[in-house]
Every structure is written in C-alpha cells, then in structure tokens.
Amino acid sequence: SNRELEQFAYVASHDLQEPLRAIVGFLQLLQSRYEDKVDEKGKHYIDRTVKAAHRMQTMIRELLTLSRVNSKEPKFLQTDLNSLVRDVLDNLQTMLQEKNAEVACEVLPSLSVDESQIRNLFQNLLVNGLRYNESARPRVDIGFQELDDSYRFRVQDNGIGILPQFHQRIFMVFQRLHTDREYPGTGLGLALCKRIVERHGGTIWVESNTTGGSVFYFTLPKNIRQL
C-alpha cells in the first residue's frame, strides 16, 4: 500500500543517515590527514567521492522531508506569510548575493497553514527560480490573487524556462531535466512542493512566462480543514 511504501521510505532514509555520516567523516579524514601521501589522481577520486556522498546526504534529507510530509498530519496555524517569506529570504541570503539576484514580494495574506511545510514550499520554489537562471540579474516575483474560496499564489522567475512537454514531469520524484554538472539538484524539490500543496487541499502547476522563464502557481484554500 502507499502507506507501507511511505513508511519504508521514512525508515530507509532515516536509517541511512548514520552510516553515510560515517562515510563522509572518514573521507574527510583521508583528505586532511593523508593529503601528502596521495597523488593528484587519488586526491581527485577522494574529492569526487566526498561530493557524491554530500549529494547523497542531501537526497536522503529531502526524501526524509517528503516522507514526513506524506505521513504526518499537517498542523494548521494562522500564519503571516509575509514574515514567513522574509525568513526564507534570510536563509537564502548567500545564494541571493552570489547570484546578484532580487526578489520582489507583494503584501501577502495571513492564512491557516502548516508553517514548516509552507516555508519549505516557498524556499524550494525560490531556489528553483534562482538556480535555473542564467540572467545577469536573476529576479523572482511573488504575488497572489484572491479567489472565491482560495488564494492563488504566483512565483515567477526570469530563468531558463521549462518546455511545455515537461510541465507535469518535473513534479515527479527524482525527475530531472538537467545533469548534476549543468545544475546541481536532487529531483525532489518540486515533488515535495506538490505534496505540500496537496496536503493543504490545493493544486500546483507551472506555465511558461511570456517574457522568458517560468511561473509556478499554487492554490491554498481560505478555510483549510484536516485532510
């Protein structure tokens, strides 16, 4: 069943963390203590292994987050989304500075949501708009529109864009459109976004921006009930 698969994913990702930490630790010891005993080719191999292990750590961490979203009941609390987005931007300061990027955000409503999950949602969408962006001045705009019984949010970027034939595929687990060398990532971020929105009773989709880049839309009900 789906619940058994979710439980397996949670246990597997949780239990993999400790041995992987040990692997990374020993590899870093090799790097620091035996640097003068390894030739350049050996150093290159160790460096690549460390990077691969770090990537696996990131994948396991995100898989664990996805499992928790699937298995734990959301805790809906009235949340100021403006404050939440400010927190996300604080977390992304280094990336914003490195990319010379700007983020513009409309005044957002307060809404009953699972704060941790919605923070994850905005962070993943913002990172997506900044990472897949070759513009000299990357820009992400956040806005919303009030509908009858929900809010429709918009996260718009001026990045490389997504071809229409991939608009659904990108929300599937481990689906990537680029190699890790082109753009680092795990293929879990947008799958996590989709599950978070669904757990809140909404929908998420992407459209191509007429001026280049992508526009991610998602809806959140005004009156969220336990789902």
Tab-separated table of C-alpha atoms in Angstrom:
chain	number	residue	atom	x	y	z
A	1	SER	CA	0.000	0.000	0.000
A	2	ASN	CA	1.001	3.652	-0.293
A	3	ARG	CA	1.275	3.943	3.497
A	4	GLU	CA	3.645	0.971	3.651
A	5	LEU	CA	5.772	2.499	0.888
A	6	GLU	CA	5.837	5.822	2.742
A	7	GLN	CA	6.856	4.045	5.956
A	8	PHE	CA	9.605	2.184	4.105
A	9	ALA	CA	10.900	5.433	2.570
A	10	TYR	CA	10.932	7.072	6.004
A	11	VAL	CA	12.748	4.205	7.746
A	12	ALA	CA	15.207	3.707	4.883
A	13	SER	CA	16.107	7.385	4.610
A	14	HIS	CA	16.297	7.788	8.401
A	15	ASP	CA	18.497	4.719	8.942
A	16	LEU	CA	20.810	5.573	6.034
A	17	GLN	CA	21.854	8.865	7.603
A	18	GLU	CA	24.180	7.455	10.270
A	19	PRO	CA	26.343	5.179	8.066
A	20	LEU	CA	26.533	7.926	5.450
A	21	ARG	CA	27.739	10.404	8.088
A	22	ALA	CA	30.477	7.904	8.971
A	23	ILE	CA	31.482	7.556	5.305
A	24	VAL	CA	31.734	11.336	4.884
A	25	GLY	CA	33.676	11.643	8.141
A	26	PHE	CA	36.275	9.044	7.157
A	27	LEU	CA	36.618	10.505	3.668
A	28	GLN	CA	37.281	13.932	5.154
A	29	LEU	CA	39.894	12.384	7.473
A	30	LEU	CA	41.551	10.903	4.389
A	31	GLN	CA	41.562	14.338	2.784
A	32	SER	CA	43.064	16.148	5.760
A	33	ARG	CA	45.481	13.594	7.250
A	34	TYR	CA	46.789	11.755	4.215
A	35	GLU	CA	46.901	14.564	1.685
A	36	ASP	CA	50.699	14.344	1.346
A	37	LYS	CA	50.577	10.562	0.828
A	38	VAL	CA	48.094	10.555	-2.070
A	39	ASP	CA	48.941	11.550	-5.639
A	40	GLU	CA	46.858	14.035	-7.630
A	41	LYS	CA	44.722	11.329	-9.212
A	42	GLY	CA	43.978	9.870	-5.767
A	43	LYS	CA	43.033	13.320	-4.425
A	44	HIS	CA	40.706	13.770	-7.387
A	45	TYR	CA	38.987	10.447	-6.677
A	46	ILE	CA	38.569	11.254	-2.971
A	47	ASP	CA	37.201	14.709	-3.801
A	48	ARG	CA	34.639	13.255	-6.217
A	49	THR	CA	33.615	10.636	-3.654
A	50	VAL	CA	33.139	13.295	-0.958
A	51	LYS	CA	30.972	15.363	-3.314
A	52	ALA	CA	28.892	12.299	-4.236
A	53	ALA	CA	28.420	11.445	-0.543
A	54	HIS	CA	27.335	15.016	0.236
A	55	ARG	CA	24.840	14.837	-2.632
A	56	MET	CA	23.502	11.577	-1.241
A	57	GLN	CA	23.132	13.233	2.179
A	58	THR	CA	21.062	15.988	0.575
A	59	MET	CA	18.897	13.451	-1.264
A	60	ILE	CA	18.288	11.438	1.909
A	61	ARG	CA	17.450	14.600	3.860
A	62	GLU	CA	14.919	15.667	1.212
A	63	LEU	CA	13.486	12.151	0.919
A	64	LEU	CA	13.016	12.135	4.694
A	65	THR	CA	11.245	15.501	4.492
A	66	LEU	CA	8.990	14.167	1.722
A	67	SER	CA	8.181	11.078	3.806
A	68	ARG	CA	7.293	13.236	6.806
A	69	VAL	CA	5.001	15.421	4.707
A	70	ASN	CA	3.280	12.270	3.459
A	71	SER	CA	2.924	10.597	6.844
A	72	LYS	CA	2.484	13.365	9.431
A	73	GLU	CA	-0.746	15.294	9.822
A	74	PRO	CA	-0.206	18.988	8.992
A	75	LYS	CA	-0.529	21.388	11.938
A	76	PHE	CA	-2.618	24.259	10.634
A	77	LEU	CA	-1.998	27.567	12.409
A	78	GLN	CA	-2.810	31.133	11.381
A	79	THR	CA	0.411	32.320	9.764
A	80	ASP	CA	1.634	35.666	8.452
A	81	LEU	CA	3.014	34.687	5.050
A	82	ASN	CA	4.982	37.951	4.781
A	83	SER	CA	7.003	37.073	7.867
A	84	LEU	CA	7.421	33.528	6.583
A	85	VAL	CA	8.799	34.690	3.212
A	86	ARG	CA	11.170	37.105	4.997
A	87	ASP	CA	12.543	34.152	6.978
A	88	VAL	CA	13.041	32.190	3.759
A	89	LEU	CA	14.888	35.111	2.152
A	90	ASP	CA	17.128	35.400	5.214
A	91	ASN	CA	18.023	31.719	4.780
A	92	LEU	CA	18.822	32.328	1.103
A	93	GLN	CA	20.953	35.465	1.590
A	94	THR	CA	24.180	33.776	0.479
A	95	MET	CA	22.600	32.443	-2.717
A	96	LEU	CA	20.939	35.787	-3.453
A	97	GLN	CA	24.258	37.624	-3.099
A	98	GLU	CA	26.227	35.091	-5.144
A	99	LYS	CA	23.677	35.271	-7.978
A	100	ASN	CA	23.237	39.065	-7.718
A	101	ALA	CA	19.519	38.294	-7.542
A	102	GLU	CA	16.491	40.234	-6.399
A	103	VAL	CA	13.152	39.047	-5.053
A	104	ALA	CA	10.015	41.202	-5.106
A	105	CYS	CA	7.062	40.162	-2.982
A	106	GLU	CA	3.557	41.593	-2.808
A	107	VAL	CA	1.922	42.015	0.593
A	108	LEU	CA	0.626	38.502	1.205
A	109	PRO	CA	-2.380	37.410	3.280
A	110	SER	CA	-2.351	35.608	6.615
A	111	LEU	CA	-3.602	32.067	6.270
A	112	SER	CA	-4.112	28.895	8.285
A	113	VAL	CA	-1.285	26.611	7.096
A	114	ASP	CA	1.369	24.226	8.331
A	115	GLU	CA	4.106	26.832	8.757
A	116	SER	CA	7.043	24.450	8.358
A	117	GLN	CA	5.651	22.917	5.178
A	118	ILE	CA	4.747	26.234	3.540
A	119	ARG	CA	8.186	27.612	4.407
A	120	ASN	CA	9.629	24.584	2.607
A	121	LEU	CA	7.323	25.253	-0.343
A	122	PHE	CA	8.402	28.875	-0.815
A	123	GLN	CA	12.067	28.031	-0.277
A	124	ASN	CA	12.040	25.286	-2.913
A	125	LEU	CA	10.254	27.471	-5.470
A	126	LEU	CA	12.625	30.382	-4.850
A	127	VAL	CA	15.723	28.174	-5.074
A	128	ASN	CA	14.337	26.698	-8.293
A	129	GLY	CA	13.899	30.160	-9.821
A	130	LEU	CA	17.423	31.210	-8.831
A	131	ARG	CA	19.312	28.004	-9.595
A	132	TYR	CA	17.989	27.503	-13.130
A	133	ASN	CA	18.769	31.054	-14.129
A	134	GLU	CA	21.499	32.381	-16.418
A	135	SER	CA	20.362	36.008	-16.285
A	136	ALA	CA	22.901	38.639	-15.223
A	137	ARG	CA	20.261	39.828	-12.766
A	138	PRO	CA	18.053	36.902	-11.699
A	139	ARG	CA	14.668	38.034	-10.450
A	140	VAL	CA	11.809	36.240	-8.723
A	141	ASP	CA	8.405	37.854	-8.157
A	142	ILE	CA	5.944	36.540	-5.590
A	143	GLY	CA	2.296	37.547	-5.786
A	144	PHE	CA	-1.221	36.283	-5.256
A	145	GLN	CA	-4.806	36.653	-6.377
A	146	GLU	CA	-7.822	36.251	-4.115
A	147	LEU	CA	-10.444	33.850	-5.478
A	148	ASP	CA	-13.855	32.921	-4.046
A	149	ASP	CA	-12.719	30.232	-1.630
A	150	SER	CA	-8.951	30.180	-2.077
A	151	TYR	CA	-5.837	32.200	-2.832
A	152	ARG	CA	-3.817	31.591	-5.979
A	153	PHE	CA	-0.137	32.319	-5.420
A	154	ARG	CA	2.409	33.052	-8.128
A	155	VAL	CA	6.199	32.577	-8.072
A	156	GLN	CA	7.585	33.970	-11.322
A	157	ASP	CA	11.209	33.923	-12.480
A	158	ASN	CA	13.289	35.085	-15.439
A	159	GLY	CA	15.266	31.835	-15.624
A	160	ILE	CA	15.917	29.322	-18.384
A	161	GLY	CA	12.293	28.172	-18.516
A	162	ILE	CA	10.745	24.722	-18.886
A	163	LEU	CA	9.465	23.258	-22.145
A	164	PRO	CA	5.687	22.573	-22.088
A	165	GLN	CA	6.154	18.809	-22.548
A	166	PHE	CA	7.934	18.706	-19.171
A	167	HIS	CA	5.404	20.779	-17.200
A	168	GLN	CA	3.954	17.712	-15.456
A	169	ARG	CA	7.043	15.530	-15.303
A	170	ILE	CA	9.008	17.991	-13.152
A	171	PHE	CA	6.684	17.346	-10.197
A	172	MET	CA	7.536	13.623	-10.127
A	173	VAL	CA	10.079	12.213	-7.661
A	174	PHE	CA	13.698	12.104	-8.919
A	175	GLN	CA	12.743	13.613	-12.297
A	176	ARG	CA	15.452	15.986	-13.508
A	177	LEU	CA	15.740	17.798	-16.834
A	178	HIS	CA	19.456	18.579	-16.467
A	179	THR	CA	22.597	16.754	-15.382
A	180	ASP	CA	24.104	17.476	-11.985
A	181	ARG	CA	27.091	19.041	-13.717
A	182	GLU	CA	24.827	21.540	-15.516
A	183	TYR	CA	22.683	22.386	-12.487
A	184	PRO	CA	23.111	20.643	-9.108
A	185	GLY	CA	19.951	19.216	-7.563
A	186	THR	CA	18.199	16.067	-6.390
A	187	GLY	CA	14.937	15.948	-8.344
A	188	LEU	CA	12.936	16.024	-5.112
A	189	GLY	CA	12.232	19.729	-4.558
A	190	LEU	CA	9.222	20.134	-6.838
A	191	ALA	CA	7.802	16.721	-5.870
A	192	LEU	CA	7.915	17.959	-2.278
A	193	CYS	CA	6.178	21.203	-3.298
A	194	LYS	CA	3.397	19.224	-4.993
A	195	ARG	CA	2.815	17.036	-1.952
A	196	ILE	CA	2.792	20.005	0.443
A	197	VAL	CA	0.196	21.844	-1.643
A	198	GLU	CA	-1.926	18.696	-1.935
A	199	ARG	CA	-1.780	18.176	1.836
A	200	HIS	CA	-3.230	21.672	2.157
A	201	GLY	CA	-6.060	20.894	-0.273
A	202	GLY	CA	-4.625	22.905	-3.154
A	203	THR	CA	-3.101	22.342	-6.581
A	204	ILE	CA	0.212	23.394	-8.137
A	205	TRP	CA	1.252	23.794	-11.767
A	206	VAL	CA	3.750	25.620	-13.943
A	207	GLU	CA	3.342	27.765	-17.045
A	208	SER	CA	5.886	29.322	-19.369
A	209	ASN	CA	6.424	33.034	-18.824
A	210	THR	CA	5.730	35.067	-21.985
A	211	THR	CA	8.888	37.128	-21.343
A	212	GLY	CA	11.051	34.074	-20.587
A	213	GLY	CA	11.369	31.911	-17.506
A	214	SER	CA	8.626	30.105	-15.622
A	215	VAL	CA	5.602	30.927	-13.498
A	216	PHE	CA	4.687	28.485	-10.745
A	217	TYR	CA	1.115	28.760	-9.494
A	218	PHE	CA	-0.392	27.087	-6.454
A	219	THR	CA	-3.702	27.441	-4.652
A	220	LEU	CA	-4.398	27.292	-0.924
A	221	PRO	CA	-7.967	27.198	0.455
A	222	LYS	CA	-9.054	30.090	2.678
A	223	ASN	CA	-10.549	27.659	5.176
A	224	ILE	CA	-8.251	24.681	5.418
A	225	ARG	CA	-9.560	21.587	7.144
A	226	GLN	CA	-7.665	18.496	8.258
A	227	LEU	CA	-7.224	16.337	5.162
